Short mmCIF file of C-alpha atoms in Angstrom, two decimals:
data_model
loop_
_atom_site.label_atom_id
_atom_site.label_comp_id
_atom_site.label_asym_id
_atom_site.label_seq_id
_atom_site.Cartn_x
_atom_site.Cartn_y
_atom_site.Cartn_z
CA ALA A 1 -31.91 -252.43 131.22
CA ALA A 2 -29.27 -251.58 133.73
CA ALA A 3 -28.10 -254.38 136.02
CA PRO A 4 -29.22 -254.11 139.64
CA ALA A 5 -26.67 -252.56 142.00
CA ALA A 6 -24.60 -255.04 143.99
CA PRO A 7 -24.96 -254.97 147.75
CA ALA A 8 -22.22 -253.23 149.70
CA ALA A 9 -19.26 -255.51 150.38
CA ASP A 10 -19.54 -255.16 154.16
CA ALA A 11 -23.30 -255.61 154.40
CA PRO A 12 -24.70 -259.15 154.77
CA PRO A 13 -27.41 -260.19 152.27
CA ALA A 14 -30.91 -259.34 153.44
CA ASP A 15 -31.93 -263.02 153.64
CA SER A 16 -28.68 -264.35 155.08
CA GLY A 17 -29.95 -264.50 158.68
CA ALA A 18 -26.72 -262.90 159.91
CA VAL A 19 -26.81 -261.34 163.39
CA VAL A 20 -25.77 -257.70 163.40
CA VAL A 21 -24.19 -256.72 166.74
CA ARG A 22 -24.94 -253.13 167.70
CA GLU A 23 -22.18 -251.20 169.40
CA PRO A 24 -23.24 -249.93 172.84
CA THR A 25 -24.01 -246.23 173.03
CA PHE A 26 -21.94 -243.84 175.12
CA TRP A 27 -24.66 -243.77 177.81
CA GLU A 28 -24.77 -247.58 177.95
CA LYS A 29 -20.99 -247.80 178.30
CA ALA A 30 -20.91 -245.04 180.90
CA THR A 31 -23.71 -246.65 182.92
CA ASN A 32 -22.21 -250.15 182.71
CA PHE A 33 -19.04 -248.95 184.46
CA GLY A 34 -18.65 -251.97 186.73
CA SER A 35 -19.51 -254.81 184.35
CA GLY A 36 -16.02 -256.31 184.64
CA SER A 37 -16.17 -256.56 188.42
CA GLY A 38 -15.14 -259.86 189.91
CA PHE A 39 -18.17 -260.07 192.17
CA GLY A 40 -20.81 -259.83 189.45
CA TRP A 41 -21.60 -263.54 189.82
CA PHE A 42 -23.01 -263.10 193.31
CA GLY A 43 -26.56 -262.75 192.09
CA ASP A 44 -26.37 -265.86 189.89
CA ALA A 45 -27.58 -269.28 190.89
CA ALA A 46 -24.83 -271.61 192.02
CA GLY A 47 -23.97 -274.27 189.47
CA SER A 48 -23.95 -277.28 191.76
CA VAL A 49 -24.94 -278.50 195.20
CA GLY A 50 -21.31 -278.24 196.31
CA ASP A 51 -21.17 -274.60 195.20
CA ARG A 52 -24.35 -273.80 197.13
CA ILE A 53 -23.13 -275.49 200.31
CA PHE A 54 -19.78 -273.68 200.10
CA GLY A 55 -21.57 -270.37 199.48
CA GLU A 56 -23.92 -270.84 202.42
CA THR A 57 -21.02 -271.78 204.71
CA GLU A 58 -18.97 -268.76 203.63
CA GLN A 59 -21.94 -266.45 204.08
CA ALA A 60 -22.60 -267.71 207.61
CA GLU A 61 -18.92 -267.27 208.54
CA ALA A 62 -18.73 -263.81 206.96
CA LEU A 63 -21.90 -262.64 208.71
CA ARG A 64 -20.65 -263.96 212.05
CA GLU A 65 -17.32 -262.15 211.65
CA LEU A 66 -19.10 -258.96 210.58
CA ARG A 67 -21.15 -259.01 213.79
CA GLU A 68 -17.99 -259.58 215.81
CA LEU A 69 -16.38 -256.53 214.19
CA MET A 70 -19.56 -254.45 214.55
CA PRO A 71 -21.60 -255.72 217.52
CA ASP A 72 -24.34 -253.16 216.80
CA PHE A 73 -24.79 -254.34 213.18
CA ASP A 74 -28.46 -254.71 212.30
CA MET A 75 -29.31 -255.87 208.76
CA ASP A 76 -32.64 -254.03 208.51
CA LYS A 77 -31.14 -250.76 209.75
CA PHE A 78 -28.15 -251.26 207.45
CA LEU A 79 -30.40 -251.58 204.39
CA THR A 80 -32.91 -248.85 205.22
CA GLU A 81 -30.41 -246.26 206.46
CA GLU A 82 -26.85 -246.89 205.31
CA VAL A 83 -27.47 -248.47 201.90
CA ALA A 84 -30.45 -246.28 201.04
CA GLN A 85 -28.24 -243.23 201.56
CA LYS A 86 -25.33 -244.76 199.61
CA GLN A 87 -27.60 -245.32 196.61
CA ARG A 88 -28.19 -241.60 196.26
CA ASP A 89 -24.71 -240.51 197.31
CA VAL A 90 -22.78 -242.73 194.88
CA LEU A 91 -25.06 -242.52 191.84
CA GLY A 92 -25.71 -238.81 192.35
CA ALA A 93 -22.00 -237.98 192.65
CA TYR A 94 -21.19 -240.16 189.63
CA LEU A 95 -23.80 -238.51 187.41
CA ARG A 96 -22.59 -235.05 188.53
CA GLY A 97 -18.95 -236.02 188.11
CA ASP A 98 -18.23 -235.07 191.74
CA MET A 99 -14.98 -236.93 192.35
CA GLU A 100 -14.51 -235.56 195.88
CA ALA A 101 -17.85 -237.00 196.97
CA LEU A 102 -17.07 -240.32 195.25
CA ARG A 103 -13.71 -240.50 197.04
CA ARG A 104 -15.54 -240.15 200.35
CA CYS A 105 -18.15 -242.81 199.46
CA CYS A 106 -15.98 -245.40 197.74
CA ARG A 107 -12.89 -247.52 198.26
CA ASP A 108 -10.16 -247.81 195.66
CA ALA A 109 -11.67 -250.43 193.33
CA ALA A 110 -15.07 -248.76 193.05
CA TYR A 111 -13.56 -245.27 192.90
CA GLY A 112 -11.16 -246.32 190.14
CA ALA A 113 -13.97 -247.66 187.93
CA LEU A 114 -16.08 -244.55 188.42
CA HIS A 115 -13.15 -242.15 188.03
CA LYS A 116 -12.17 -243.72 184.71
CA SER A 117 -15.70 -243.33 183.37
CA VAL A 118 -16.01 -239.71 184.55
CA MET A 119 -12.66 -238.82 182.97
CA GLU A 120 -13.77 -240.31 179.64
CA ARG A 121 -16.95 -238.24 179.83
CA GLU A 122 -14.95 -235.10 180.56
CA ALA A 123 -12.58 -235.81 177.67
CA HIS A 124 -15.55 -235.84 175.28
CA GLN A 125 -17.14 -232.80 176.99
CA LEU A 126 -20.34 -234.73 177.64
CA GLN A 127 -22.82 -234.44 180.48
CA MET A 128 -25.20 -237.18 181.66
CA ASP A 129 -28.65 -236.36 182.98
CA GLU A 130 -28.31 -236.21 186.76
CA ARG A 131 -31.90 -237.06 187.67
CA LEU A 132 -32.70 -240.28 189.55
CA LEU A 133 -36.39 -240.85 188.93
CA PHE A 134 -36.78 -243.91 191.16
CA LEU A 135 -34.71 -245.99 193.57
CA SER A 136 -36.02 -249.32 194.81
CA ASP A 137 -35.53 -250.52 198.35
CA PRO A 138 -32.16 -252.31 198.51
CA GLU A 139 -32.11 -256.07 199.07
CA ILE A 140 -29.33 -258.17 200.56
CA GLU A 141 -27.86 -260.64 198.06
CA SER A 142 -25.23 -262.22 200.28
CA VAL A 143 -22.43 -261.55 202.75
CA ARG A 144 -19.09 -262.54 201.23
CA TYR A 145 -15.40 -262.15 201.85
CA ILE A 146 -13.83 -259.55 199.57
CA GLY A 147 -10.18 -258.76 200.23
CA GLY A 148 -10.43 -260.81 203.41
CA MET A 149 -13.20 -258.59 204.81
CA PRO A 150 -16.81 -259.68 205.47
CA THR A 151 -18.78 -257.70 202.91
CA PRO A 152 -22.54 -257.33 202.44
CA VAL A 153 -23.55 -257.34 198.76
CA VAL A 154 -26.82 -255.58 197.97
CA SER A 155 -28.94 -255.13 194.87
CA PHE A 156 -31.38 -252.42 193.83
CA GLU A 157 -32.98 -250.84 190.78
CA ALA A 158 -32.66 -247.23 189.63
CA HIS A 159 -34.63 -245.45 186.92
CA GLN A 160 -32.40 -243.06 184.99
CA LEU A 161 -32.66 -241.00 181.83
CA ASN A 162 -30.75 -242.10 178.74
CA CYS A 163 -29.94 -238.51 177.84
CA VAL A 164 -26.45 -237.17 177.11
CA ARG A 165 -25.77 -233.49 176.39
CA SER A 166 -22.85 -231.49 175.11
CA LYS A 167 -21.36 -229.53 178.02
CA SER A 168 -20.67 -226.56 175.76
CA THR A 169 -23.97 -226.28 173.88
CA LYS A 170 -26.31 -228.11 176.32
CA GLN A 171 -27.84 -229.78 173.28
CA ILE A 172 -28.85 -233.45 173.45
CA VAL A 173 -26.33 -235.52 171.50
CA GLU A 174 -27.59 -238.98 172.47
CA GLY A 175 -30.85 -240.38 173.80
CA ASP A 176 -33.83 -238.29 174.84
CA GLU A 177 -35.39 -236.78 177.97
CA ASP A 178 -38.25 -239.28 177.67
CA ASP A 179 -36.01 -242.36 177.37
CA ILE A 180 -36.23 -243.92 180.85
CA ARG A 181 -34.03 -246.93 181.62
CA ALA A 182 -34.19 -249.33 184.56
CA VAL A 183 -30.66 -250.16 185.72
CA HIS A 184 -30.07 -253.06 188.13
CA TYR A 185 -27.07 -252.45 190.39
CA LEU A 186 -24.95 -254.53 192.75
CA PHE A 187 -23.03 -252.72 195.51
CA ALA A 188 -20.53 -254.38 197.86
CA LEU A 189 -20.00 -252.36 201.04
CA GLN A 190 -17.35 -252.50 203.77
CA PRO A 191 -16.89 -250.52 206.98
CA THR A 192 -14.69 -247.49 206.51
CA GLU A 193 -11.15 -248.10 207.75
CA ASP A 194 -10.44 -246.51 211.14
CA TRP A 195 -14.03 -245.27 211.34
CA ALA A 196 -15.13 -244.38 214.87
CA GLU A 197 -18.46 -243.17 216.25
CA PRO A 198 -18.15 -239.36 216.57
CA GLU A 199 -18.21 -238.16 220.15
CA PRO A 200 -21.09 -235.76 220.90
CA GLU A 201 -20.01 -232.33 222.08
CA ALA A 202 -21.13 -231.49 225.57
CA ALA A 203 -23.36 -228.43 225.79
CA GLY A 204 -21.51 -225.41 227.13
CA GLU A 205 -18.18 -227.23 227.10
CA ALA A 206 -15.33 -224.85 227.83
CA PRO A 207 -12.54 -224.42 225.23
CA ALA A 208 -9.52 -226.64 225.89
CA ASP A 209 -7.14 -223.70 226.49
CA GLY A 210 -9.50 -221.82 228.79
CA GLY A 211 -9.97 -218.90 226.39
CA GLU A 212 -13.32 -217.60 225.25
CA ALA A 213 -12.98 -219.13 221.79
CA GLY A 214 -9.61 -220.77 221.94
CA GLY A 215 -7.89 -217.67 220.59
CA GLU A 216 -8.26 -216.23 217.11
CA ALA A 217 -6.12 -218.89 215.43
CA GLY A 218 -7.75 -221.69 217.40
CA GLY A 219 -11.20 -220.38 216.51
CA GLU A 220 -10.33 -220.28 212.81
CA GLU A 221 -8.95 -223.81 213.00
CA GLY A 222 -12.11 -224.99 214.73
CA ARG A 223 -14.29 -223.42 212.05
CA GLU A 224 -12.21 -225.03 209.31
CA LYS A 225 -12.54 -228.42 210.96
CA SER A 226 -16.29 -227.98 211.33
CA LYS A 227 -16.58 -227.54 207.55
CA GLU A 228 -15.13 -230.98 206.90
CA PRO A 229 -17.87 -233.59 206.39
CA PRO A 230 -17.73 -236.48 208.84
CA PRO A 231 -16.40 -239.74 207.40
CA ASP A 232 -18.97 -242.24 206.14
CA LYS A 233 -19.43 -245.35 208.26
CA TRP A 234 -19.65 -247.58 205.16
CA GLN A 235 -17.97 -247.33 201.75
CA VAL A 236 -18.70 -249.06 198.45
CA THR A 237 -15.73 -251.32 197.70
CA GLU A 238 -16.98 -252.83 194.42
CA LEU A 239 -19.96 -252.24 192.18
CA ALA A 240 -21.45 -253.69 189.03
CA VAL A 241 -24.44 -253.42 186.74
CA ARG A 242 -26.46 -256.65 186.49
CA GLY A 243 -28.55 -255.41 183.57
CA MET A 244 -30.57 -252.55 182.10
CA GLN A 245 -33.74 -252.20 180.06
CA SER A 246 -36.17 -249.59 178.76
CA VAL A 247 -39.05 -248.71 181.07
CA TYR A 248 -41.39 -246.98 178.63
#
């Protein structure tokens, strides 16, 4: 009788108990864009009483300075209005690959991480599913100093589709339309530099030069300016993924 075939040299014996580490998929790598961020520890429990006391002291100081910089700052309004909008703006622009929108929403560190991931996706001619099936209400994790600025750090959960398509054929190359993943995000936000409350235009205000429409050139310039979106009051300065798991 023929001798049984030897196992492949690179495969561990079936009863060896060896742990096989699976390489992350493209979608997992693309979604975990901020895993190397330096503020990912914010959601973790402090390791000692001294760490907790220091953290509480820093948070109180950072929150006090934030309210000095922005006297009208209200935490509930910040979460329900500013952060809730940023969730959709940042994740939506990232999934679409809209770098102009990301530049408007993000500061350099966050934009750099997202830009790198989008460029890798473009290089492979891949397209992520853009749908956001669910966004939880954001919760405040802490207020910390990042780059010397008082910075609220928030967490939330998003349900996304693990579905990657070829841009050329539109065929699914990874995942499935029914593969829903819960992704737990951390966003650190800072006030936009040089941001100022826009001044409301007075009704019936006369043009500055006294003309009917400021002249043809002035009118064109005014229309061009009106097309520019107003600057965001808050920008995401850093972001990270705390974890992800299958929903169904």
